[in-house]
Structures are given as structure tokens and as C-alpha cells.
Amino acid sequence: MGKIFGVLFCIFISNLASSYAQQNCNNYAFSRNTIYTTCVSLPVLNSHLHWNYHSSNSTVDLAFRHTGSDTSQWVAWALNINGQGMVGAQALVAVTGSNGSVQAYTSSVTSYSTGLQPSPLSFDVPSITAERVNGDVVIYATLVLPRGGTRFNQVWQVGPVNNGAPGMHGLGADNRMSIGSVDFVTSETGAGGNA
């Protein structure tokens, strides 16, 4: 009998956490007063992806939001259009300095030893900015989706800033599971393997 209550309690807590995360996602008020039609709470690393897809020109306006961010930390969200995982990903990066200022840029992830240095992506990013508000870091960007596609593999991460540059992210379970897929038309997301 005790095991049944334990299982039911775990299911209740899981549903409560999922409901809270989705509510946190849908009810978020951006400082720019932008309204996004779609939002998904990503399964790990306290992250959310908000977007508006424009079929007329295959673009997406998005906001990647990481909650509970510390100063001297970086966050990144990326599409991997040719594979899964970190290597090959095309990233949007925000680096928060010790003074609280946030720098946003793009970075192509070419190996596991990448330093997330600024570099162009294989697809166009007409605009990218970031801000830190009430402990959340938000990356705003417009992407021209490659090859007219709408479903891609995605990766997101968070890590420390060392001497003003992104340092290596942690290797815990959440960091390894920060991978999945996203479809900008159907709003479907899927879990992946290891980043």
C-alpha cells in the first residue's frame, strides 16, 4: 500500500512541476512587451523557448529564456541542422559579465573543445540581442530558417564565464540531456539523447 502512495505522490509532483513550468512559460511578460504565439518549457536547465513563425518568409522571431541565471554566466540555444548534439550546432550565445552587462552573438560549435567564440552561422540571423531581467537571461533573435525547413534538432546550455569568456559547461545529467527537437510550425518538441 505504501508503494502505491509513493508512486501516486511522484506522479502528482511530476504533473505539478510540469504544470508550473508550462504556466511559467505561457504567462511570462517580456520587458519589451513582445508577445510570442508559441512557448515551450524545455525539460532541463530552467529554460524556455518562445517564438513566432512567419511562413511567408521562413523566419522565426524567438526568445530563449534561462531562469535563475547568475552573473558571470553564459547561456546558449542552438539549432543543429545537420545532426544531433553539440558538435555542428549553430548557437545564439549570451554572456553576462561580472558587472551585469549582457553581450549576445552567434557561434558555430565545431568541436567539444569550442570556446563559443563569435562566428557566423550557416544561416542568416538578421538580429540578435540579449538582456538580464530579474535573474532571467533572455536572448532575442530573428532566424532565417535554413532550407525552408521548420523541424530541427536543438541544444541549449549554461556555463560559467572565465576571464570574460565562456568556460566549459557542467557535465551533469541536465547538461547532457539538454538536447531535443523543435518544430516551429506544429510546436512539437521532442527529447533527445546526450548533448
XYZ file of C-alpha atoms in Angstrom:
195
model
C 0.000 0.000 0.000
C 2.861 2.378 0.829
C 4.438 1.841 -2.596
C 1.189 2.790 -4.336
C 1.003 6.050 -2.398
C 4.658 6.701 -3.169
C 4.072 6.200 -6.895
C 0.935 8.366 -6.822
C 2.816 11.073 -4.933
C 5.622 11.039 -7.520
C 3.107 11.316 -10.368
C 1.381 14.209 -8.594
C 4.654 16.095 -8.055
C 5.723 15.476 -11.667
C 2.410 16.789 -13.012
C 2.550 19.777 -10.667
C 6.086 20.651 -11.786
C 5.145 20.268 -15.455
C 2.053 22.416 -14.985
C 4.067 25.101 -13.181
C 6.749 25.117 -15.874
C 4.171 25.477 -18.659
C 2.334 28.212 -16.742
C 5.648 29.995 -16.165
C 6.268 29.705 -19.897
C 2.909 30.982 -21.146
C 2.425 33.792 -18.637
C 5.842 35.398 -18.893
C 5.802 39.154 -19.562
C 8.819 40.283 -21.568
C 10.358 43.661 -20.783
C 9.908 44.621 -24.460
C 6.172 43.789 -24.273
C 6.638 41.311 -27.126
C 4.003 38.609 -27.350
C 5.017 35.225 -28.702
C 2.343 32.873 -30.012
C 4.199 29.710 -29.026
C 6.141 28.773 -25.935
C 7.624 25.520 -24.689
C 9.296 24.852 -21.386
C 12.405 22.843 -22.146
C 12.806 19.759 -19.944
C 16.078 20.698 -18.218
C 18.223 23.667 -17.204
C 15.308 26.003 -16.315
C 14.895 27.127 -19.912
C 12.018 28.179 -22.147
C 11.708 28.833 -25.865
C 9.181 31.386 -27.137
C 8.598 32.117 -30.846
C 6.538 33.493 -33.715
C 6.910 31.666 -37.024
C 6.401 33.557 -40.305
C 5.633 31.163 -43.180
C 5.716 33.970 -45.765
C 9.495 34.298 -45.496
C 10.556 31.203 -43.454
C 11.685 33.277 -40.490
C 11.182 32.853 -36.792
C 11.355 35.557 -34.138
C 12.328 33.894 -30.900
C 13.248 34.448 -27.308
C 15.287 31.842 -25.451
C 14.924 32.387 -21.707
C 17.028 30.856 -18.947
C 15.661 31.449 -15.456
C 17.687 31.799 -12.286
C 20.832 32.937 -14.050
C 23.858 34.124 -12.097
C 26.083 36.986 -13.089
C 29.282 35.816 -14.766
C 27.404 33.095 -16.609
C 26.701 32.283 -20.256
C 23.629 30.714 -21.794
C 23.191 29.380 -25.314
C 20.480 27.927 -27.508
C 21.298 26.323 -30.843
C 19.931 24.557 -33.891
C 21.827 21.613 -35.282
C 20.619 21.412 -38.869
C 22.855 18.536 -39.922
C 22.874 16.218 -36.934
C 22.208 15.834 -33.247
C 24.076 17.089 -30.239
C 26.504 19.876 -29.623
C 29.055 19.443 -32.395
C 27.730 21.083 -35.550
C 25.241 23.242 -33.666
C 24.681 26.851 -34.701
C 24.351 28.791 -31.446
C 22.895 32.002 -30.112
C 25.027 32.942 -27.110
C 24.564 35.454 -24.285
C 27.443 36.162 -21.921
C 26.729 38.000 -18.678
C 29.722 39.851 -17.329
C 30.524 40.398 -13.666
C 29.070 43.920 -13.951
C 25.720 42.522 -15.170
C 26.038 43.616 -18.795
C 24.994 41.061 -21.406
C 26.630 40.507 -24.795
C 24.804 38.491 -27.485
C 26.365 36.926 -30.555
C 26.324 33.850 -32.803
C 28.791 30.965 -32.629
C 29.310 27.811 -34.686
C 30.141 24.837 -32.482
C 32.802 22.884 -34.348
C 34.118 20.590 -31.599
C 33.704 19.615 -27.960
C 36.544 21.989 -27.070
C 34.817 25.015 -28.550
C 35.225 28.288 -26.710
C 31.929 29.669 -28.079
C 33.794 32.447 -29.829
C 31.777 34.825 -32.038
C 31.447 33.449 -35.567
C 28.892 33.489 -38.373
C 26.306 30.725 -38.726
C 25.410 28.704 -41.794
C 22.046 30.508 -41.896
C 21.146 34.175 -41.554
C 20.459 35.808 -38.178
C 19.334 39.350 -39.056
C 19.060 40.397 -35.406
C 20.290 39.181 -32.031
C 20.236 40.911 -28.649
C 20.070 39.796 -25.037
C 19.190 41.135 -21.625
C 19.213 40.099 -17.997
C 15.980 40.859 -16.136
C 15.150 39.714 -12.595
C 17.587 36.808 -12.767
C 16.463 35.666 -16.234
C 18.734 35.907 -19.254
C 16.784 36.306 -22.486
C 18.254 36.014 -25.982
C 16.107 37.652 -28.671
C 16.795 36.765 -32.298
C 15.335 36.519 -35.755
C 16.411 33.468 -37.747
C 16.016 32.766 -41.448
C 15.343 29.048 -41.260
C 17.742 27.014 -43.394
C 16.482 25.195 -46.477
C 12.931 26.349 -45.756
C 12.678 23.682 -43.047
C 10.670 24.010 -39.863
C 11.782 20.971 -37.796
C 15.299 20.892 -36.390
C 17.400 19.439 -33.599
C 18.042 21.865 -30.764
C 20.592 22.124 -27.977
C 20.742 24.520 -25.027
C 23.358 25.013 -22.317
C 24.543 27.194 -19.467
C 28.031 27.594 -18.055
C 30.448 29.852 -16.213
C 32.272 32.887 -17.567
C 36.045 32.772 -17.019
C 38.098 35.907 -17.675
C 35.241 37.386 -19.702
C 34.809 34.345 -21.976
C 32.530 31.283 -21.852
C 34.027 28.440 -19.854
C 33.193 24.743 -20.128
C 29.639 23.881 -19.085
C 28.951 21.296 -16.417
C 28.730 17.607 -17.283
C 25.826 16.706 -15.003
C 22.729 14.851 -16.161
C 20.797 18.037 -17.016
C 23.663 19.314 -19.169
C 23.878 16.011 -21.019
C 20.102 15.905 -21.578
C 19.744 19.452 -22.929
C 19.003 18.264 -26.443
C 15.874 17.618 -28.432
C 13.930 18.691 -31.467
C 11.630 21.599 -32.230
C 9.096 22.142 -34.996
C 8.346 25.825 -35.448
C 5.022 25.117 -37.234
C 3.441 22.324 -35.179
C 5.063 23.409 -31.869
C 6.095 19.810 -31.249
C 9.241 19.251 -29.273
C 10.993 16.006 -28.588
C 13.585 14.810 -26.139
C 16.959 13.725 -27.406
C 19.941 11.766 -26.248
C 23.154 13.217 -24.920
C 24.352 16.663 -25.966
